Short mmCIF file of C-alpha atoms in Angstrom, two decimals:
data_model
loop_
_atom_site.label_atom_id
_atom_site.label_comp_id
_atom_site.label_asym_id
_atom_site.label_seq_id
_atom_site.Cartn_x
_atom_site.Cartn_y
_atom_site.Cartn_z
CA MET W 1 -0.01 0.00 0.00
CA VAL W 2 1.33 3.43 -0.90
CA PHE W 3 0.05 6.32 1.19
CA SER W 4 0.87 9.83 0.03
CA THR W 5 -2.30 11.86 0.60
CA PRO W 6 -1.66 14.94 2.77
CA ARG W 7 -3.53 15.09 6.08
CA ALA W 8 -4.35 18.30 7.89
CA LEU W 9 -5.92 19.46 11.14
CA PHE W 10 -7.37 22.97 11.06
CA LEU W 11 -8.27 24.72 14.30
CA PRO W 12 -10.30 27.91 13.61
CA LEU W 13 -11.03 30.42 16.33
CA ALA W 14 -13.26 33.42 16.87
CA ALA W 15 -11.54 36.55 15.58
CA ALA W 16 -11.40 38.24 18.98
CA ALA W 17 -9.32 35.51 20.60
CA ALA W 18 -5.49 35.48 20.36
CA LEU W 19 -4.29 32.06 19.20
CA ASN W 20 -0.62 31.16 19.54
CA VAL W 21 1.48 28.02 19.01
CA THR W 22 4.79 27.89 20.87
CA PHE W 23 7.35 25.28 19.92
CA HIS W 24 10.03 24.13 22.39
CA ALA W 25 13.58 22.81 21.84
CA ASP W 26 12.41 19.17 22.26
CA ASP W 27 9.82 19.57 19.43
CA SER W 28 6.93 19.69 21.88
CA PHE W 29 4.50 22.58 21.53
CA ASP W 30 1.65 24.37 23.26
CA VAL W 31 -1.46 25.94 21.78
CA THR W 32 -2.66 28.90 23.81
CA ILE W 33 -5.76 31.05 23.46
CA ASP W 34 -5.51 34.51 25.01
CA GLY W 35 -2.41 33.26 26.88
CA THR W 36 -4.23 30.26 28.43
CA PRO W 37 -2.79 26.82 27.52
CA TRP W 38 -5.43 24.65 25.84
CA LEU W 39 -3.51 21.92 24.08
CA SER W 40 -0.02 20.45 24.16
CA GLY W 41 1.64 18.15 21.68
CA GLY W 42 4.85 16.67 20.44
CA GLY W 43 6.43 13.70 18.80
CA VAL W 44 6.06 12.24 15.32
CA SER W 45 5.46 8.62 14.29
CA VAL W 46 4.99 6.84 10.97
CA GLN W 47 4.42 3.24 9.84
CA SER W 48 6.79 2.26 7.08
CA GLY W 49 8.37 -1.00 5.95
CA GLY W 50 6.21 -2.92 8.40
CA GLU W 51 7.45 -1.12 11.51
CA LEU W 52 6.48 1.87 13.58
CA LEU W 53 9.14 4.60 13.55
CA SER W 54 8.89 7.42 16.10
CA THR W 55 10.80 10.29 17.58
CA TRP W 56 10.22 9.02 21.12
CA SER W 57 11.86 5.64 20.29
CA SER W 58 14.69 7.38 18.36
CA THR W 59 13.83 5.42 15.18
CA LEU W 60 12.69 8.66 13.49
CA ALA W 61 14.81 11.80 13.48
CA PRO W 62 14.71 15.29 11.92
CA THR W 63 16.39 15.61 8.54
CA GLY W 64 17.42 19.18 9.37
CA PRO W 65 16.33 22.29 11.25
CA TRP W 66 12.82 23.77 11.06
CA GLU W 67 12.24 25.77 7.89
CA PHE W 68 10.40 29.03 8.58
CA TYR W 69 8.40 30.75 5.83
CA GLY W 70 5.28 32.79 5.21
CA GLY W 71 2.69 33.23 2.51
CA ALA W 72 -0.97 33.43 1.71
CA ASP W 73 -3.61 30.98 0.59
CA VAL W 74 -7.41 30.84 0.46
CA ARG W 75 -7.55 31.17 4.28
CA GLY W 76 -5.40 34.33 4.28
CA ASP W 77 -1.87 35.33 5.25
CA PHE W 78 0.13 32.90 7.37
CA THR W 79 3.49 32.27 9.00
CA ALA W 80 4.66 28.68 9.01
CA ARG W 81 7.30 26.14 9.95
CA ARG W 82 8.00 22.71 8.43
CA ARG W 83 10.44 19.88 9.02
CA GLY W 84 11.14 16.47 7.57
CA TYR W 85 11.68 13.28 9.56
CA ALA W 86 13.45 10.10 8.42
CA ALA W 87 14.87 6.87 9.77
CA PRO W 88 18.34 7.56 11.25
CA GLY W 89 20.95 7.72 8.48
CA ALA W 90 18.38 8.21 5.70
CA ALA W 91 18.63 11.43 3.66
CA ALA W 92 15.07 11.62 2.31
CA PRO W 93 12.22 12.30 4.74
CA LEU W 94 9.42 9.76 5.17
CA VAL W 95 7.11 12.43 6.55
CA VAL W 96 7.15 16.22 6.46
CA VAL W 97 5.19 17.99 9.23
CA GLU W 98 3.99 21.57 8.97
CA CYS W 99 2.31 24.16 11.18
CA LEU W 100 0.68 27.25 9.58
CA ALA W 101 -0.52 30.07 11.81
CA TYR W 102 -3.24 32.40 10.52
CA ASP W 103 -5.04 35.27 12.25
CA GLY W 104 -7.35 33.29 14.52
CA ALA W 105 -6.52 29.78 13.26
CA VAL W 106 -3.75 27.22 13.07
CA ARG W 107 -3.35 24.37 10.55
CA PHE W 108 -1.26 21.29 11.20
CA ALA W 109 -0.42 19.09 8.21
CA GLN W 110 1.67 16.06 7.33
CA THR W 111 2.76 14.90 3.88
CA PHE W 112 4.63 11.85 2.63
CA PRO W 113 7.00 12.95 -0.17
CA ALA W 114 7.68 9.45 -1.55
CA GLY W 115 4.54 7.75 -0.24
CA LEU W 116 4.66 4.94 2.32
CA GLU W 117 4.75 1.20 1.71
CA ASN W 118 3.82 -1.71 3.95
CA THR W 119 2.02 0.45 6.50
CA GLY W 120 0.54 -2.43 8.49
CA GLY W 121 -3.06 -2.54 7.23
CA ASP W 122 -5.84 -0.76 9.05
CA GLY W 123 -3.83 0.70 11.92
CA VAL W 124 -2.56 4.23 12.43
CA VAL W 125 -0.24 5.20 9.55
CA ALA W 126 1.20 8.41 10.97
CA GLU W 127 0.74 10.69 13.99
CA TRP W 128 1.32 14.45 14.00
CA PRO W 129 0.20 16.50 15.65
CA ILE W 130 -0.30 14.35 18.72
CA LEU W 131 -2.50 16.64 20.81
CA GLY W 132 -3.69 16.45 24.37
CA PRO W 133 -5.46 18.91 26.64
CA ASN W 134 -3.32 20.68 29.20
CA ALA W 135 -6.17 22.34 31.12
CA THR W 136 -9.73 21.49 32.04
CA GLY W 137 -12.89 23.56 32.29
CA LEU W 138 -11.97 25.81 29.35
CA GLY W 139 -14.97 25.27 27.09
CA VAL W 140 -15.42 23.33 23.89
CA LEU W 141 -12.89 22.15 21.31
CA THR W 142 -14.05 20.38 18.16
CA PHE W 143 -12.20 18.45 15.52
CA GLN W 144 -13.41 17.95 11.97
CA GLY W 145 -12.64 14.73 10.16
CA ARG W 146 -11.05 11.54 11.39
CA PHE W 147 -8.09 11.91 13.75
CA MET W 148 -6.33 9.33 15.89
#
């Protein structure tokens, strides 16, 4: 099975709220709204060649530093960062992860430049962002689409 379709998570927000994503040196990140932490995340994993590769098991590593860029698309102006991850010693990334920050929204995406083979059937193929709440009693958060 070859899997190369990009996947994205888009978190829109009311225009009055200040949305921020802060990345840390260990690749973890926090999503804050008006300075209050709502979500935290970190780590990347991908099924390839019949095995699960991940940053937390050191079987998946960055292919270089974060690339920072900006632009505009149908959602508006954005600032962004992206980075590739590969098995240690491999030059070409298996997965490229990306975070685009808009005014009032953030979009997380992952792409597979060469596709993936032998992904293990019906299980999880790749994980990023891996999100979890870091506070309770804050209101409602909704996701659109299928996310693991």
